[in-house]
C-alpha cells in the first residue's frame, strides 16, 4: 500500500487550487440570482415612472398622486403663495438646501430651486421627520402641517418650524408638455 | 431468462397503436420553429407580425392577461422600442379607477376608461367569464398567455388548429350544431370559427399574408407570450453547462490524482 | 466505524471553542478522517447528491416563498405572472425547484435500489434503512403538497383524487372517512383552506426531512458504510479517510449530476411537467386524465389496479409499508447481489417491474395495448406488476435466501481491490 507523503508544491497542487478557484467562482455566479431576486421586479420598476396630467388642477389646488409607494404632492400655487415663498431669506431657513433631485446637492433652497416652473410645486409628501403625510393648507406658513409631531412647511415645501430636519424633497421630474409631467 | 423477460416488456410497450375512430384527434403537424432546439431564438419579424395578428384578430375574444405592454420592449421579445411600446399601450382603453365622484360608469352605463401605460397588462375583451361565454355561444375562449404550454404539442398543436379548418369532415361525421370541424381538436368539434383567412391582416413589412404565414407568425408570438424568458434561458444554460463541463474536468483530474496511489 | 476522535485543535481559539461546542471535532471525525471502505463505486455517491438536492430545494423554496401567494385566487398568477415573468431570475429559481424535485426522486430511487442490491439494509444497518423509508415517505408528502401550490388544473385535481382516497375508510367505519377528508380539506372540497394548509406543511416537512437525514447519517456512522462486496471492513487496510478520497470523488459525480440537472432546467424545463398545470384550477372542469408526477406513478398504477377503492388504497399503503420489513424478510446471509446470482436476476426484474408500473400509471385508466389483434387493458399489466412487487418482498426475499447457492465471498476488501492487480507501491 502506498504511503502518502506530504507532496512538494507541484503541478498537483496547482490542480487543486484551480479546482477550488473554479468552484468558488461557480458558487459566486450561482449565488447572484438568489440575491438579485430580492431587488425590485420588472413590475415594480415599470411603476418607477408615472405621468401626471396637470390640466384638471385649478389654481390654488393640490392633487395627490401615488409614486413609488409614496404620496406625491402636485400643487398649483397662487401668485400670493409664490410671492410669499420668494420673500423668505434663505439663511433664516432651518434647512438651507434645495433638496431637489433635478439639481446639484448643494443648491440653496431658493424658491426658484424648488421647481422648474414657479406655478407648479412637485414634492414627495413624506415628512422628513418620521415619515407621516403632511396636510395641505394648514400651519402658519400657508404650506403644510404634519399632524404627527407638528412640523410646518411653507408654500415652497420648506421646513420652517418643528422637528423635521429637511425640506420636503423634490423628486426627479420633467415637463413632457405644458400640462403633463413625468416623475421618476 | 435474463434477457427474455425485459425484452418481452419492451416489445409489448412498442406495440401500442392508435384508435381508428374518427372522433380521435389527429396528432399535430410538426413544423420547424425558430425557437426550437438548444440554440433556438424568436424571429423578431415573426413576433411583430404575430402581435399584429393577435391584436387585430384574436384579441376580439381571447385575453392575454399575463403579458404587459412593458414586455413588448423587453429583451428577448418582439423588440419594440420603449417609445413604441408606450404608444401601443396608450392606444388601449383600460378600465379606470373610480373618479372623484366614485363613479366607474358614464351616464350611459359604459365603463369609464383611461389610456394604457407600460405597466398595464393587455386588457381582456370581456369583463368576466359569463360575458365571454354569452358572446361566444356558451364557450369560453381561453386566455392565451400560456396556451402553448397548456396544450400537448405546444406550438405544433396551435398551428395545426389554426390551419386545420381547411380540412372537410369525412363522410358520415356528425358535426354538433354551432361547432366547426377541426381534426386536430379533441373530439373534432371546435367552438371557435376559423379565425384566419388569406389577407385577414396586412403586414407592415409586406410579408405575404396567407393563412399559413399568419398562423406561423401568431404561433411564434404566442410561444413568446408563454415563454418570454426562452432566449435568456438558452444563453444562460450554455454558459452554465460549459462551466460545469470544465469544472467536472478539473474535478475528474483531481479525483484521479488523489486516488492514483490507492488502485 | 465509530472510534476514538483524532481531532487536534489548531489554534488557541479553536481549543477554547472545542471545549465548549465540539462542532469542528464532529466535522473532522465524520467528514475528514472517517474511515470509509476503499471500494465504493458510483452508486455510493448518491447519498451526498441527495444532501445537495435537499439543500437546493430548501434554498430555492424559501426564495420562491418570498413571492408566492398561497391564496386560491392569486396563487396561479403569483407563479406564472409574477415569479416566472417579473421577479429577477424568478423563472430560473422556479425551474430549479420544479426540476429539482424530479432530480431529488431520481437520486433517491438510485440510492434505494443501491441499498437493495448490495444488501445495505441488512444487520446491523436495519435502522438506517427504516429511517431512509421514513425520509422517502416525507419526500412523497412534501412533493404532493408542493405540486398543489401552483393551483393549476393538475394541482387541484391531483389533490382532489388523493385526499378523496381517505373517504374509502367509510367502508370500514361509516362516516369516519368523510369526516377525515372534510377535516383535511377544511371544507366540502379542495379549496382555498386546503391550499393554505398545504403551503404551511410543504414549508415544514423539508426540515423534518433534514432532521431525519441527520439521524440517518448518525446511524450510518455507527457501523460505517457498506460496500459493493457486502463484506465487513476488517481493518484500516480496507478503508481510506473520507477526505480527500470521497469528498473529491463525490464532488466529481455531483458535478456530473448537476450537468444533467442543468440540461433539464435550461433546455427542457417542462419535460417532467404536465400541460394541464398551465391552466388555472377549475373545480367545474375535470381534465381528461389525472396523473401525478412521474415519481409517484408506480404507486398510482398499483392503486388503480384494484377496482375496489378501499382495497386499492390498502395495496398502495401496503406497498410502502412493506419496505420497512425488508431487513427481516431477506433471509440471505450474503449481503451483496454480486455474489447472489439468482437474487441478482430477480432484482433486475423488480427494477423493470417498477418502470413498467410507472408507465402504466402514466396512461389513462382504460388504456389498452393492441397486440396481434388482442386487446389487453393495461390494468392487467398493473396487476401482474403489483403481484410481482409484493411477491419480491414477501415471497422471494425469504425464499431465495434459503435456497440460493451464493458465490464465494472474497477474503477482504483490500485483497479484492489490490490483490487482483498484484502489489502496488
mmCIF file of C-alpha atoms in Angstrom, chain C residues 180-401:
data_model
loop_
_atom_site.group_PDB
_atom_site.id
_atom_site.type_symbol
_atom_site.label_atom_id
_atom_site.label_comp_id
_atom_site.label_asym_id
_atom_site.label_seq_id
_atom_site.Cartn_x
_atom_site.Cartn_y
_atom_site.Cartn_z
ATOM 1 C CA UNK C 180 -61.313 12.823 7.712
ATOM 2 C CA UNK C 181 -61.485 14.184 4.163
ATOM 3 C CA UNK C 182 -63.598 17.148 5.319
ATOM 4 C CA UNK C 183 -61.010 17.767 8.018
ATOM 5 C CA UNK C 184 -58.153 17.557 5.505
ATOM 6 C CA UNK C 185 -59.933 19.889 3.093
ATOM 7 C CA UNK C 186 -61.156 22.383 5.672
ATOM 8 C CA UNK C 187 -64.362 22.419 3.645
ATOM 9 C CA UNK C 188 -66.526 20.340 1.328
ATOM 10 C CA UNK C 189 -63.925 20.141 -1.409
ATOM 11 C CA UNK C 190 -60.319 21.068 -2.103
ATOM 12 C CA UNK C 191 -60.342 24.879 -1.936
ATOM 13 C CA UNK C 192 -58.507 27.917 -0.523
ATOM 14 C CA UNK C 193 -58.400 26.454 3.010
ATOM 15 C CA UNK C 194 -56.728 23.329 1.674
ATOM 16 C CA UNK C 195 -54.198 25.323 -0.319
ATOM 17 C CA UNK C 196 -53.125 27.386 2.677
ATOM 18 C CA UNK C 197 -52.539 24.398 4.922
ATOM 19 C CA UNK C 198 -50.699 22.515 2.166
ATOM 20 C CA UNK C 199 -48.382 25.529 1.804
ATOM 21 C CA UNK C 200 -47.667 25.510 5.518
ATOM 22 C CA UNK C 201 -46.944 21.770 5.507
ATOM 23 C CA UNK C 202 -44.857 21.996 2.350
ATOM 24 C CA UNK C 203 -42.646 24.576 4.074
ATOM 25 C CA UNK C 204 -42.445 22.476 7.249
ATOM 26 C CA UNK C 205 -41.757 18.935 6.004
ATOM 27 C CA UNK C 206 -38.345 19.545 4.392
ATOM 28 C CA UNK C 207 -36.976 20.498 7.794
ATOM 29 C CA UNK C 208 -38.372 17.257 9.201
ATOM 30 C CA UNK C 209 -36.573 15.524 6.331
ATOM 31 C CA UNK C 210 -33.344 17.318 7.273
ATOM 32 C CA UNK C 211 -33.688 16.139 10.862
ATOM 33 C CA UNK C 212 -34.293 12.523 9.832
ATOM 34 C CA UNK C 213 -31.357 12.764 7.404
ATOM 35 C CA UNK C 214 -29.231 13.746 10.404
ATOM 36 C CA UNK C 215 -30.376 10.622 12.232
ATOM 37 C CA UNK C 216 -29.840 8.551 9.071
ATOM 38 C CA UNK C 217 -26.195 9.669 8.809
ATOM 39 C CA UNK C 218 -25.637 9.291 12.538
ATOM 40 C CA UNK C 219 -26.961 5.723 12.369
ATOM 41 C CA UNK C 220 -24.703 5.097 9.371
ATOM 42 C CA UNK C 221 -21.622 6.256 11.216
ATOM 43 C CA UNK C 222 -22.045 3.582 13.896
ATOM 44 C CA UNK C 223 -21.221 0.588 11.691
ATOM 45 C CA UNK C 224 -19.793 2.642 8.838
ATOM 46 C CA UNK C 225 -20.609 2.281 5.132
ATOM 47 C CA UNK C 226 -21.468 -0.990 3.475
ATOM 48 C CA UNK C 227 -19.574 -1.633 0.216
ATOM 49 C CA UNK C 228 -20.193 -3.385 -3.144
ATOM 50 C CA UNK C 229 -18.720 -6.648 -1.882
ATOM 51 C CA UNK C 230 -21.053 -6.655 1.095
ATOM 52 C CA UNK C 231 -18.302 -7.907 3.384
ATOM 53 C CA UNK C 232 -17.288 -6.205 6.602
ATOM 54 C CA UNK C 233 -14.265 -3.941 6.922
ATOM 55 C CA UNK C 234 -11.526 -5.995 8.590
ATOM 56 C CA UNK C 235 -9.050 -3.253 9.387
ATOM 57 C CA UNK C 236 -7.510 0.045 8.281
ATOM 58 C CA UNK C 237 -6.133 -1.526 5.110
ATOM 59 C CA UNK C 238 -9.735 -1.822 3.882
ATOM 60 C CA UNK C 239 -10.503 1.881 4.292
ATOM 61 C CA UNK C 240 -9.376 5.350 3.277
ATOM 62 C CA UNK C 241 -10.111 8.617 5.064
ATOM 63 C CA UNK C 242 -13.280 10.255 3.775
ATOM 64 C CA UNK C 243 -11.358 13.406 2.923
ATOM 65 C CA UNK C 244 -9.847 13.803 0.368
ATOM 66 C CA UNK C 245 -10.757 10.469 -1.235
ATOM 67 C CA UNK C 246 -14.510 10.606 -1.099
ATOM 68 C CA UNK C 247 -15.016 14.363 -0.770
ATOM 69 C CA UNK C 248 -13.418 14.837 -4.166
ATOM 70 C CA UNK C 249 -14.957 11.721 -5.712
ATOM 71 C CA UNK C 250 -18.417 12.781 -4.514
ATOM 72 C CA UNK C 251 -17.788 16.305 -5.799
ATOM 73 C CA UNK C 252 -16.940 14.935 -9.241
ATOM 74 C CA UNK C 253 -20.055 12.778 -9.508
ATOM 75 C CA UNK C 254 -22.120 15.622 -8.079
ATOM 76 C CA UNK C 255 -20.919 17.916 -10.837
ATOM 77 C CA UNK C 256 -21.984 15.335 -13.447
ATOM 78 C CA UNK C 257 -25.367 15.141 -11.750
ATOM 79 C CA UNK C 258 -25.631 18.942 -11.837
ATOM 80 C CA UNK C 259 -24.882 18.893 -15.579
ATOM 81 C CA UNK C 260 -27.867 16.596 -16.111
ATOM 82 C CA UNK C 261 -29.916 18.848 -13.827
ATOM 83 C CA UNK C 262 -28.851 21.911 -15.831
ATOM 84 C CA UNK C 263 -29.827 20.276 -19.123
ATOM 85 C CA UNK C 264 -33.376 19.908 -17.845
ATOM 86 C CA UNK C 265 -33.559 23.354 -16.194
ATOM 87 C CA UNK C 266 -32.260 25.254 -19.217
ATOM 88 C CA UNK C 267 -33.328 23.163 -22.209
ATOM 89 C CA UNK C 268 -36.312 21.015 -21.205
ATOM 90 C CA UNK C 269 -37.764 22.685 -18.130
ATOM 91 C CA UNK C 270 -41.296 21.371 -18.720
ATOM 92 C CA UNK C 271 -40.239 17.829 -19.629
ATOM 93 C CA UNK C 272 -41.469 16.381 -16.323
ATOM 94 C CA UNK C 273 -44.456 18.697 -16.172
ATOM 95 C CA UNK C 274 -47.986 18.308 -17.418
ATOM 96 C CA UNK C 275 -49.600 20.813 -19.845
ATOM 97 C CA UNK C 276 -52.797 20.804 -17.792
ATOM 98 C CA UNK C 277 -50.953 22.531 -14.981
ATOM 99 C CA UNK C 278 -50.509 25.621 -17.146
ATOM 100 C CA UNK C 279 -54.288 26.080 -16.981
ATOM 101 C CA UNK C 280 -55.656 27.652 -13.769
ATOM 102 C CA UNK C 281 -57.544 25.270 -11.475
ATOM 103 C CA UNK C 282 -61.244 24.919 -12.315
ATOM 104 C CA UNK C 283 -63.400 22.879 -9.900
ATOM 105 C CA UNK C 284 -66.116 22.602 -12.539
ATOM 106 C CA UNK C 285 -63.989 21.088 -15.328
ATOM 107 C CA UNK C 286 -62.077 17.823 -14.899
ATOM 108 C CA UNK C 287 -59.074 17.196 -17.175
ATOM 109 C CA UNK C 288 -59.389 14.042 -19.330
ATOM 110 C CA UNK C 289 -56.553 12.290 -17.500
ATOM 111 C CA UNK C 290 -55.441 12.974 -13.956
ATOM 112 C CA UNK C 291 -51.836 11.905 -13.359
ATOM 113 C CA UNK C 292 -49.379 12.625 -10.566
ATOM 114 C CA UNK C 293 -45.748 13.499 -11.206
ATOM 115 C CA UNK C 294 -43.632 10.675 -12.668
ATOM 116 C CA UNK C 295 -42.035 9.653 -9.381
ATOM 117 C CA UNK C 296 -45.419 8.686 -7.890
ATOM 118 C CA UNK C 297 -46.642 6.808 -10.970
ATOM 119 C CA UNK C 298 -45.753 3.213 -9.926
ATOM 120 C CA UNK C 299 -47.853 3.594 -6.773
ATOM 121 C CA UNK C 300 -50.622 5.251 -8.783
ATOM 122 C CA UNK C 301 -50.696 2.183 -11.029
ATOM 123 C CA UNK C 302 -50.945 -0.093 -8.003
ATOM 124 C CA UNK C 303 -53.794 1.983 -6.623
ATOM 125 C CA UNK C 304 -55.746 1.772 -9.873
ATOM 126 C CA UNK C 305 -55.009 -1.918 -10.417
ATOM 127 C CA UNK C 306 -57.738 -2.788 -7.927
ATOM 128 C CA UNK C 307 -61.281 -1.691 -8.852
ATOM 129 C CA UNK C 308 -62.383 -1.546 -5.212
ATOM 130 C CA UNK C 309 -61.423 1.795 -3.661
ATOM 131 C CA UNK C 310 -60.523 0.671 -0.137
ATOM 132 C CA UNK C 311 -58.518 -2.347 -1.273
ATOM 133 C CA UNK C 312 -56.704 -0.174 -3.813
ATOM 134 C CA UNK C 313 -55.713 2.179 -1.007
ATOM 135 C CA UNK C 314 -54.556 -0.733 1.151
ATOM 136 C CA UNK C 315 -52.494 -2.130 -1.736
ATOM 137 C CA UNK C 316 -50.823 1.295 -2.158
ATOM 138 C CA UNK C 317 -50.172 1.755 1.551
ATOM 139 C CA UNK C 318 -49.085 -1.854 1.929
ATOM 140 C CA UNK C 319 -46.535 -1.424 -0.840
ATOM 141 C CA UNK C 320 -44.900 1.409 1.069
ATOM 142 C CA UNK C 321 -45.161 -0.254 4.480
ATOM 143 C CA UNK C 322 -43.604 -3.441 3.050
ATOM 144 C CA UNK C 323 -40.352 -1.528 2.614
ATOM 145 C CA UNK C 324 -39.953 -1.271 6.383
ATOM 146 C CA UNK C 325 -39.811 -5.044 6.829
ATOM 147 C CA UNK C 326 -37.166 -5.781 4.199
ATOM 148 C CA UNK C 327 -34.284 -6.214 6.686
ATOM 149 C CA UNK C 328 -36.195 -9.158 8.196
ATOM 150 C CA UNK C 329 -37.782 -10.519 5.033
ATOM 151 C CA UNK C 330 -34.470 -11.228 3.330
ATOM 152 C CA UNK C 331 -33.044 -14.397 4.870
ATOM 153 C CA UNK C 332 -29.770 -14.480 2.941
ATOM 154 C CA UNK C 333 -26.550 -14.490 4.931
ATOM 155 C CA UNK C 334 -24.841 -12.857 1.965
ATOM 156 C CA UNK C 335 -25.344 -9.119 1.558
ATOM 157 C CA UNK C 336 -24.333 -8.157 -1.942
ATOM 158 C CA UNK C 337 -26.139 -9.360 -5.076
ATOM 159 C CA UNK C 338 -22.699 -9.592 -6.708
ATOM 160 C CA UNK C 339 -22.470 -12.953 -5.024
ATOM 161 C CA UNK C 340 -26.166 -13.877 -5.284
ATOM 162 C CA UNK C 341 -26.723 -14.974 -8.898
ATOM 163 C CA UNK C 342 -30.421 -15.798 -8.517
ATOM 164 C CA UNK C 343 -31.393 -12.779 -6.453
ATOM 165 C CA UNK C 344 -29.488 -10.566 -8.863
ATOM 166 C CA UNK C 345 -31.762 -11.555 -11.745
ATOM 167 C CA UNK C 346 -34.897 -11.193 -9.645
ATOM 168 C CA UNK C 347 -33.659 -7.753 -8.593
ATOM 169 C CA UNK C 348 -33.434 -6.605 -12.212
ATOM 170 C CA UNK C 349 -36.874 -7.977 -12.935
ATOM 171 C CA UNK C 350 -38.073 -5.970 -9.923
ATOM 172 C CA UNK C 351 -36.408 -2.828 -11.292
ATOM 173 C CA UNK C 352 -38.075 -3.355 -14.672
ATOM 174 C CA UNK C 353 -41.340 -4.069 -12.886
ATOM 175 C CA UNK C 354 -41.193 -0.653 -11.227
ATOM 176 C CA UNK C 355 -40.535 1.016 -14.597
ATOM 177 C CA UNK C 356 -43.420 -0.902 -16.150
ATOM 178 C CA UNK C 357 -45.744 0.099 -13.310
ATOM 179 C CA UNK C 358 -44.649 3.677 -13.815
ATOM 180 C CA UNK C 359 -45.532 3.502 -17.496
ATOM 181 C CA UNK C 360 -48.967 2.042 -16.757
ATOM 182 C CA UNK C 361 -49.548 4.762 -14.151
ATOM 183 C CA UNK C 362 -48.905 7.423 -16.784
ATOM 184 C CA UNK C 363 -51.579 6.115 -19.155
ATOM 185 C CA UNK C 364 -55.299 6.662 -18.827
ATOM 186 C CA UNK C 365 -57.249 4.205 -16.713
ATOM 187 C CA UNK C 366 -58.873 2.484 -19.679
ATOM 188 C CA UNK C 367 -55.806 2.399 -21.935
ATOM 189 C CA UNK C 368 -55.022 -0.874 -23.636
ATOM 190 C CA UNK C 369 -52.306 -2.485 -25.717
ATOM 191 C CA UNK C 370 -53.243 -3.885 -29.104
ATOM 192 C CA UNK C 371 -51.052 -6.944 -29.680
ATOM 193 C CA UNK C 372 -51.708 -9.182 -32.697
ATOM 194 C CA UNK C 373 -55.422 -8.388 -32.724
ATOM 195 C CA UNK C 374 -55.848 -8.895 -28.963
ATOM 196 C CA UNK C 375 -56.835 -6.006 -26.718
ATOM 197 C CA UNK C 376 -55.001 -6.120 -23.405
ATOM 198 C CA UNK C 377 -56.080 -3.449 -20.952
ATOM 199 C CA UNK C 378 -53.018 -2.009 -19.206
ATOM 200 C CA UNK C 379 -54.668 -2.571 -15.844
ATOM 201 C CA UNK C 380 -53.803 -6.285 -16.212
ATOM 202 C CA UNK C 381 -50.143 -5.356 -16.594
ATOM 203 C CA UNK C 382 -50.531 -3.285 -13.424
ATOM 204 C CA UNK C 383 -51.999 -6.280 -11.613
ATOM 205 C CA UNK C 384 -49.153 -8.556 -12.661
ATOM 206 C CA UNK C 385 -46.689 -5.832 -11.723
ATOM 207 C CA UNK C 386 -48.233 -5.280 -8.302
ATOM 208 C CA UNK C 387 -48.263 -9.017 -7.675
ATOM 209 C CA UNK C 388 -44.575 -9.291 -8.506
ATOM 210 C CA UNK C 389 -43.811 -6.244 -6.325
ATOM 211 C CA UNK C 390 -45.389 -7.887 -3.302
ATOM 212 C CA UNK C 391 -44.022 -11.343 -4.189
ATOM 213 C CA UNK C 392 -40.492 -9.950 -4.467
ATOM 214 C CA UNK C 393 -40.539 -8.789 -0.864
ATOM 215 C CA UNK C 394 -42.858 -11.269 0.871
ATOM 216 C CA UNK C 395 -42.171 -14.465 -1.070
ATOM 217 C CA UNK C 396 -38.880 -14.279 -2.934
ATOM 218 C CA UNK C 397 -36.729 -12.486 -0.352
ATOM 219 C CA UNK C 398 -37.471 -15.045 2.379
ATOM 220 C CA UNK C 399 -37.305 -17.993 -0.033
ATOM 221 C CA UNK C 400 -34.283 -17.204 -2.188
ATOM 222 C CA UNK C 401 -32.067 -16.564 0.824
#
